[in-house]
Tab-separated table of N, CA and C in Angstrom:
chain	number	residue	atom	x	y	z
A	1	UNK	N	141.212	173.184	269.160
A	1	UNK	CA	141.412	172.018	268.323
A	1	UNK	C	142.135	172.470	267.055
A	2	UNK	N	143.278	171.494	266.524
A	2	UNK	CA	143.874	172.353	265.551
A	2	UNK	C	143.280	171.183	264.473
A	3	UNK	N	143.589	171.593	262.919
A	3	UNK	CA	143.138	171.005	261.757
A	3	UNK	C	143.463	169.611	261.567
A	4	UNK	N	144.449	169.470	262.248
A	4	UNK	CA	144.572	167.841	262.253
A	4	UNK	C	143.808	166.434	262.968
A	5	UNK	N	143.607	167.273	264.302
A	5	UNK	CA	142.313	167.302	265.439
A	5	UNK	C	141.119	167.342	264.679
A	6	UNK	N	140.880	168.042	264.247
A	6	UNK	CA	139.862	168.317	263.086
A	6	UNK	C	139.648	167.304	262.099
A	7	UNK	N	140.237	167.242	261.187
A	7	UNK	CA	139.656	165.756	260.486
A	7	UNK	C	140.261	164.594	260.864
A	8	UNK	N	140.677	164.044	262.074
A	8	UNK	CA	140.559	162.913	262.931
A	8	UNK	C	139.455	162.955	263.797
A	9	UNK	N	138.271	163.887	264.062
A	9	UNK	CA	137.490	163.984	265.013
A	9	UNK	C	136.267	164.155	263.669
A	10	UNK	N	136.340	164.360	262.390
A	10	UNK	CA	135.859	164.473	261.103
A	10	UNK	C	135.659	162.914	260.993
A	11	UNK	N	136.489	161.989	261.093
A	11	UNK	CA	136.720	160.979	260.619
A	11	UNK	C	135.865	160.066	261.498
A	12	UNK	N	136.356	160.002	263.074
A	12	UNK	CA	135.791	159.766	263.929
A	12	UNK	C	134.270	159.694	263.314
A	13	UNK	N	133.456	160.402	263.244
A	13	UNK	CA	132.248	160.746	263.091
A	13	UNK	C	131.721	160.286	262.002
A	14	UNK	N	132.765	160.226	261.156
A	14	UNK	CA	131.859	159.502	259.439
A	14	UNK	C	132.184	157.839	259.842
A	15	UNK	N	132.937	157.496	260.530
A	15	UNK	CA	132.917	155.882	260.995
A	15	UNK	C	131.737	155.644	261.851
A	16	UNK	N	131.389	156.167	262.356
A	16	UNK	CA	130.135	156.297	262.855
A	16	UNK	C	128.894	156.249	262.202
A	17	UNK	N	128.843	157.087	261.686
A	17	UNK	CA	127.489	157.240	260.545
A	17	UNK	C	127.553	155.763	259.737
A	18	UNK	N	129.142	155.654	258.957
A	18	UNK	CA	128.738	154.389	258.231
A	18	UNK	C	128.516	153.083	258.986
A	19	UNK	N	128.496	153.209	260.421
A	19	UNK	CA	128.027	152.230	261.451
A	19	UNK	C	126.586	152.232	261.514
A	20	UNK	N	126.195	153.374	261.601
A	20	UNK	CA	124.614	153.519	261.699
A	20	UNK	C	123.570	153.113	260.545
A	21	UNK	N	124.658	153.683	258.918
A	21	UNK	CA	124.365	153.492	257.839
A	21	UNK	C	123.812	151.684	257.283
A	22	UNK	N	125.027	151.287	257.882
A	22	UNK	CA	125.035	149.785	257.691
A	22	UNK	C	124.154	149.105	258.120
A	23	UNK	N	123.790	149.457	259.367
A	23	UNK	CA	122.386	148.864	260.459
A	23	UNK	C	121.798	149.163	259.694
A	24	UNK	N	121.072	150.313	259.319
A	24	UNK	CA	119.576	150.972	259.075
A	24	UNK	C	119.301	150.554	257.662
A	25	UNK	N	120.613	150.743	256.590
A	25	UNK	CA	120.605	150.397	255.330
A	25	UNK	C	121.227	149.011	254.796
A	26	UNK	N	121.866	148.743	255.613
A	26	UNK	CA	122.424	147.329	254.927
A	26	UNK	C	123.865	147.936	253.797
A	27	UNK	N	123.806	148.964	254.154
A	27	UNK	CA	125.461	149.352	253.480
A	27	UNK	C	125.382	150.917	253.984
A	28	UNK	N	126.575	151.635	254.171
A	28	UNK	CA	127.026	152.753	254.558
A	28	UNK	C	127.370	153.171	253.416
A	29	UNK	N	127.185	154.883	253.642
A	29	UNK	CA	126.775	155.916	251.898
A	29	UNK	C	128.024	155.853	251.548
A	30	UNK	N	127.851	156.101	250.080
A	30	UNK	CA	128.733	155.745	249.205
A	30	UNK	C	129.269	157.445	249.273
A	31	UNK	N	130.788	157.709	248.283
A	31	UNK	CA	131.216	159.055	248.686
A	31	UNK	C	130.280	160.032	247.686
A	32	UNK	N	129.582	159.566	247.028
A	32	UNK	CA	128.948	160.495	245.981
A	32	UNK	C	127.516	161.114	246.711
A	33	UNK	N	126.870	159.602	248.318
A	33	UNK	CA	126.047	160.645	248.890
A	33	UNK	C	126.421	161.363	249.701
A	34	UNK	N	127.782	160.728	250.354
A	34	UNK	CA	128.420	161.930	250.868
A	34	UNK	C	128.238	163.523	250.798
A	35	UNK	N	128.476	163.164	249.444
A	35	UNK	CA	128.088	164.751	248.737
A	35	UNK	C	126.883	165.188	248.557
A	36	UNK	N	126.049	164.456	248.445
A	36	UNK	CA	124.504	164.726	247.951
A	36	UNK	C	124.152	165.341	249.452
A	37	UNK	N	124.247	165.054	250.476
A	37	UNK	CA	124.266	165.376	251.715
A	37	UNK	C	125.166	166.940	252.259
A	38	UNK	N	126.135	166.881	251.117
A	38	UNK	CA	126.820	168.170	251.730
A	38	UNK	C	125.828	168.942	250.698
A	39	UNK	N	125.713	168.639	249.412
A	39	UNK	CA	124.671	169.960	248.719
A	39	UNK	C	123.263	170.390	249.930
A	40	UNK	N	122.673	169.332	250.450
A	40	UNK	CA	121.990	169.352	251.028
A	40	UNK	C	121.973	170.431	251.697
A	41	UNK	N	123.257	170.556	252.660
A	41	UNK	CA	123.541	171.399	253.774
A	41	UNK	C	124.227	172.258	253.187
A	42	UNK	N	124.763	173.201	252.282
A	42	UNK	CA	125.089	173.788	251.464
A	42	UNK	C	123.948	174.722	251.302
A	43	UNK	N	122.413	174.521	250.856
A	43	UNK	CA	121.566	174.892	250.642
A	43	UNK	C	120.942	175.498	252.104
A	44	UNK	N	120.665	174.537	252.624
A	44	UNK	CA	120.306	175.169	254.620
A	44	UNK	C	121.164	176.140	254.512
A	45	UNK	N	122.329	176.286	254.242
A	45	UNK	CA	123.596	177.313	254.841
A	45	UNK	C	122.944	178.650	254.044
A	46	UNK	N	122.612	177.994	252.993
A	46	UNK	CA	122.315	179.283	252.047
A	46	UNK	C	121.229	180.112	252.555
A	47	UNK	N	119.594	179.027	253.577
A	47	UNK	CA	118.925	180.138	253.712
A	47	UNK	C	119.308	181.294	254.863
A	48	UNK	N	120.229	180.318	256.022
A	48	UNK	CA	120.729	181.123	256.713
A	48	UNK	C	121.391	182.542	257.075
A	49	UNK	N	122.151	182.022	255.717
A	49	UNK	CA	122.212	183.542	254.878
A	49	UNK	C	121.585	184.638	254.713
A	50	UNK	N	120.959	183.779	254.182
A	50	UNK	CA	119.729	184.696	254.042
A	50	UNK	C	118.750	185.711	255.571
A	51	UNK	N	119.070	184.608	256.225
A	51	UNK	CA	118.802	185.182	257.512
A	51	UNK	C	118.912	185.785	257.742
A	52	UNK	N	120.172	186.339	257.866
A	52	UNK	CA	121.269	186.772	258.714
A	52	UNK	C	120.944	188.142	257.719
A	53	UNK	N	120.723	188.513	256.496
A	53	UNK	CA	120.790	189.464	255.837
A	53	UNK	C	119.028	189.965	255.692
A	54	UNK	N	118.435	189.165	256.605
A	54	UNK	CA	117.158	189.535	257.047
A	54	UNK	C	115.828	188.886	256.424
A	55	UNK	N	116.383	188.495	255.729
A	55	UNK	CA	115.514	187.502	254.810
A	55	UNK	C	115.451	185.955	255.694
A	56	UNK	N	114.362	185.650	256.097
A	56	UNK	CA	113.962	184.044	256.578
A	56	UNK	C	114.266	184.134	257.902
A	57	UNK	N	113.966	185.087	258.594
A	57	UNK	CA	114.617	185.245	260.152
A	57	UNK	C	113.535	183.926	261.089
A	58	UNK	N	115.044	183.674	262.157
A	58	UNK	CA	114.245	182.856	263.104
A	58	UNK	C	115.053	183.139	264.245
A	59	UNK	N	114.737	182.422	265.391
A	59	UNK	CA	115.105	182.781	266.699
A	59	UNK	C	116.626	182.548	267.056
A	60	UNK	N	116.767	181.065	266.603
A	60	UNK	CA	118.160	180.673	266.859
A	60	UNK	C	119.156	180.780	265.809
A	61	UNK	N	119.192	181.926	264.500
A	61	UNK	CA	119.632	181.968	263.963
A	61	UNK	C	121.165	181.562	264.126
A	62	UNK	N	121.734	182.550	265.068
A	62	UNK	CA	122.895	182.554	264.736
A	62	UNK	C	123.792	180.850	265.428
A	63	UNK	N	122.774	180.535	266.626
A	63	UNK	CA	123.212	178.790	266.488
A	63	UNK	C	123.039	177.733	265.035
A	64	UNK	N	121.884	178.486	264.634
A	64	UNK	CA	121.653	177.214	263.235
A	64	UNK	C	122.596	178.190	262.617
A	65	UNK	N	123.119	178.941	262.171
A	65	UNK	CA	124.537	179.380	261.063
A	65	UNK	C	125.993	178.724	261.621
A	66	UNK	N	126.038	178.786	262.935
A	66	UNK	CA	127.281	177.954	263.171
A	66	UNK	C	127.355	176.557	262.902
A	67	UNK	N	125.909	175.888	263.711
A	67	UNK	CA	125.980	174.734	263.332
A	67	UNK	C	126.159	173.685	262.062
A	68	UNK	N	125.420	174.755	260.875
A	68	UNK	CA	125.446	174.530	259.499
A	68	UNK	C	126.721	174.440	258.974
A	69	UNK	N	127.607	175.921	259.102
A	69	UNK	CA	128.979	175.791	259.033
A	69	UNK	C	129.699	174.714	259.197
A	70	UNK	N	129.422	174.124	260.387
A	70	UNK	CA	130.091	173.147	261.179
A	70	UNK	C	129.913	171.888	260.126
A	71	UNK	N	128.621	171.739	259.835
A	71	UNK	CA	128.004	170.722	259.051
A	71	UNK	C	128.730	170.650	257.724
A	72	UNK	N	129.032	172.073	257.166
A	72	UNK	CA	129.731	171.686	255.619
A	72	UNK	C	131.056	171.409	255.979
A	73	UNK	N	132.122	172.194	256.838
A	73	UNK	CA	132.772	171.431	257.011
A	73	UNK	C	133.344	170.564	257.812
A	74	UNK	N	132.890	169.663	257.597
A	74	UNK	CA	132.640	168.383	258.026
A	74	UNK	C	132.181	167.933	256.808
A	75	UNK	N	131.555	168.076	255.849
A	75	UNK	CA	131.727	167.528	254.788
A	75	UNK	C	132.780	167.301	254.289
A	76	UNK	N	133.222	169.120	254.544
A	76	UNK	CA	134.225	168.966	253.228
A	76	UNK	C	135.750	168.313	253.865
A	77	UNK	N	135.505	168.198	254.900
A	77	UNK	CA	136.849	166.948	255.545
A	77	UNK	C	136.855	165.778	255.175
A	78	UNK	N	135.466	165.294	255.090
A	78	UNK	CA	135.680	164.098	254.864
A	78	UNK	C	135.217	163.899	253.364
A	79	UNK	N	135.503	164.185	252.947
A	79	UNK	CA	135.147	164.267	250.977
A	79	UNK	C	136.877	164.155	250.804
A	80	UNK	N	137.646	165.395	251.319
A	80	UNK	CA	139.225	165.271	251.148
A	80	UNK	C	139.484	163.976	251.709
A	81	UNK	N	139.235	163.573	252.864
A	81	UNK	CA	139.501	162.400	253.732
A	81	UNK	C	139.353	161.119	252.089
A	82	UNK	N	138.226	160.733	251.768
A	82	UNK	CA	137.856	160.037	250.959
A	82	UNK	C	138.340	160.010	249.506
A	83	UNK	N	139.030	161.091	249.443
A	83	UNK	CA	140.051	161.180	248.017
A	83	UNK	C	141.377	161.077	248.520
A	84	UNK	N	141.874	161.329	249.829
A	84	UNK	CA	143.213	161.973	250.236
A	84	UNK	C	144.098	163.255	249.463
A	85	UNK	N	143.022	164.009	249.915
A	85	UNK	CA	143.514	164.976	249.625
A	85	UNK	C	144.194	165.542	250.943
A	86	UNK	N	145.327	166.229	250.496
A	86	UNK	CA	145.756	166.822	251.974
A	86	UNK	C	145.575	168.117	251.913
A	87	UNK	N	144.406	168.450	252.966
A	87	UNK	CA	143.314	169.600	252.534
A	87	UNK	C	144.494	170.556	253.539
A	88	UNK	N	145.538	170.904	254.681
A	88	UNK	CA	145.418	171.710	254.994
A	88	UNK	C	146.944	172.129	253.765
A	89	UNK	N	147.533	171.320	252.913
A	89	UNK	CA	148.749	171.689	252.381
A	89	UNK	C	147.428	172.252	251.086
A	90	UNK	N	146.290	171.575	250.659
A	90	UNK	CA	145.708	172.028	249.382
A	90	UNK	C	145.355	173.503	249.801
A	91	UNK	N	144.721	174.173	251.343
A	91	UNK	CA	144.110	175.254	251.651
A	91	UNK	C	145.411	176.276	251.706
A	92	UNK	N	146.673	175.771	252.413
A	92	UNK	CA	148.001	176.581	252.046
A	92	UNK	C	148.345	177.177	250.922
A	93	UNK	N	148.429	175.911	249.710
A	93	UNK	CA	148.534	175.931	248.765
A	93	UNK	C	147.577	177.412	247.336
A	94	UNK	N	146.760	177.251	247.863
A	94	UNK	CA	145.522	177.850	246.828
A	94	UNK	C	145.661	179.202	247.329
A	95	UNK	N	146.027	179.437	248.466
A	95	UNK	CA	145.950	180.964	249.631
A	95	UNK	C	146.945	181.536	249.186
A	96	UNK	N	148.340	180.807	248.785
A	96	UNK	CA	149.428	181.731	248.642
A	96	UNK	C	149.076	181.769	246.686
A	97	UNK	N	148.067	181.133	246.084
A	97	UNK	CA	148.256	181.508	244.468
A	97	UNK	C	146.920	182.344	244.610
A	98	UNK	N	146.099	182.536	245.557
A	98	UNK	CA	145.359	183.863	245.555
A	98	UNK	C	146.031	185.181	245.828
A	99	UNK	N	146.588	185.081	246.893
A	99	UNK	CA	147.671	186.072	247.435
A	99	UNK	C	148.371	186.768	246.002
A	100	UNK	N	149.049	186.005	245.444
A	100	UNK	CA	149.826	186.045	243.732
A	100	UNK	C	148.938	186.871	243.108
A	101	UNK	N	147.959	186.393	242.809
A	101	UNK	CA	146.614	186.933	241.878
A	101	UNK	C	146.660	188.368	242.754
A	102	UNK	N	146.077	188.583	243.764
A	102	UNK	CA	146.007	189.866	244.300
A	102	UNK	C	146.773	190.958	244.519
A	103	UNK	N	148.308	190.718	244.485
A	103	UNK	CA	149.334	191.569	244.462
A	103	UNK	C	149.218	192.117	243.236
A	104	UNK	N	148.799	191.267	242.486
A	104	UNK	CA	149.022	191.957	241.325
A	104	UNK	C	148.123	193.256	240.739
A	105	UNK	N	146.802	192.612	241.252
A	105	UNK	CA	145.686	193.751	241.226
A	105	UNK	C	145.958	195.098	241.279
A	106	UNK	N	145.627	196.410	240.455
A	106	UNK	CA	145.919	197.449	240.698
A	106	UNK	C	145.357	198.194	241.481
């Protein structure tokens, strides 16, 4: 699946939720819980981490670290999605002024 595939199949999925949202709540989340939801999973990711570095071990670790992954982004698609940001020219973008920064490094 390439990145474009990616947040059309991102998108896919948050039309969904705000389908489910609407039933259950009577309105679908606004973009700010959007986010409250990615800190959420941000934090899971974090104990995973932790996991993985031996701290909080469990069985299916390394499925709950992908899946989590998966989970932020997927946030963070659809957070860009919801501003229009054009995340793969912004991720181009930022890579070649890190790149800059690092050449320079001695």
């Amino acid at each position: 699946m390439d990145f474009q595939q990616m947040q059309e199949r991102a998108r896919q999925v948050r039309a969904r939720y705000a389908e489910v949202e609407a039933s259950t709540y009577g309105r679908s989340w606004t973009v700010e819980e959007v986010m409250l939801g990615f800190l959420g999973d941000v934090g899971d990711l974090a104990k995973l981490v932790q996991g993985k570095a031996g701290v909080r071990p469990r069985d299916d670790l390394d499925e709950a670290l992908a899946h989590e992954l998966a989970d932020c982004l997927w946030s963070v698609l659809t957070l860009a999605d919801a501003y229009d940001v054009d995340l793969a020219a912004a991720f181009t973008s930022t890579m070649d002024e890190l790149d800059e920064v690092l050449a320079e490094e001695p």
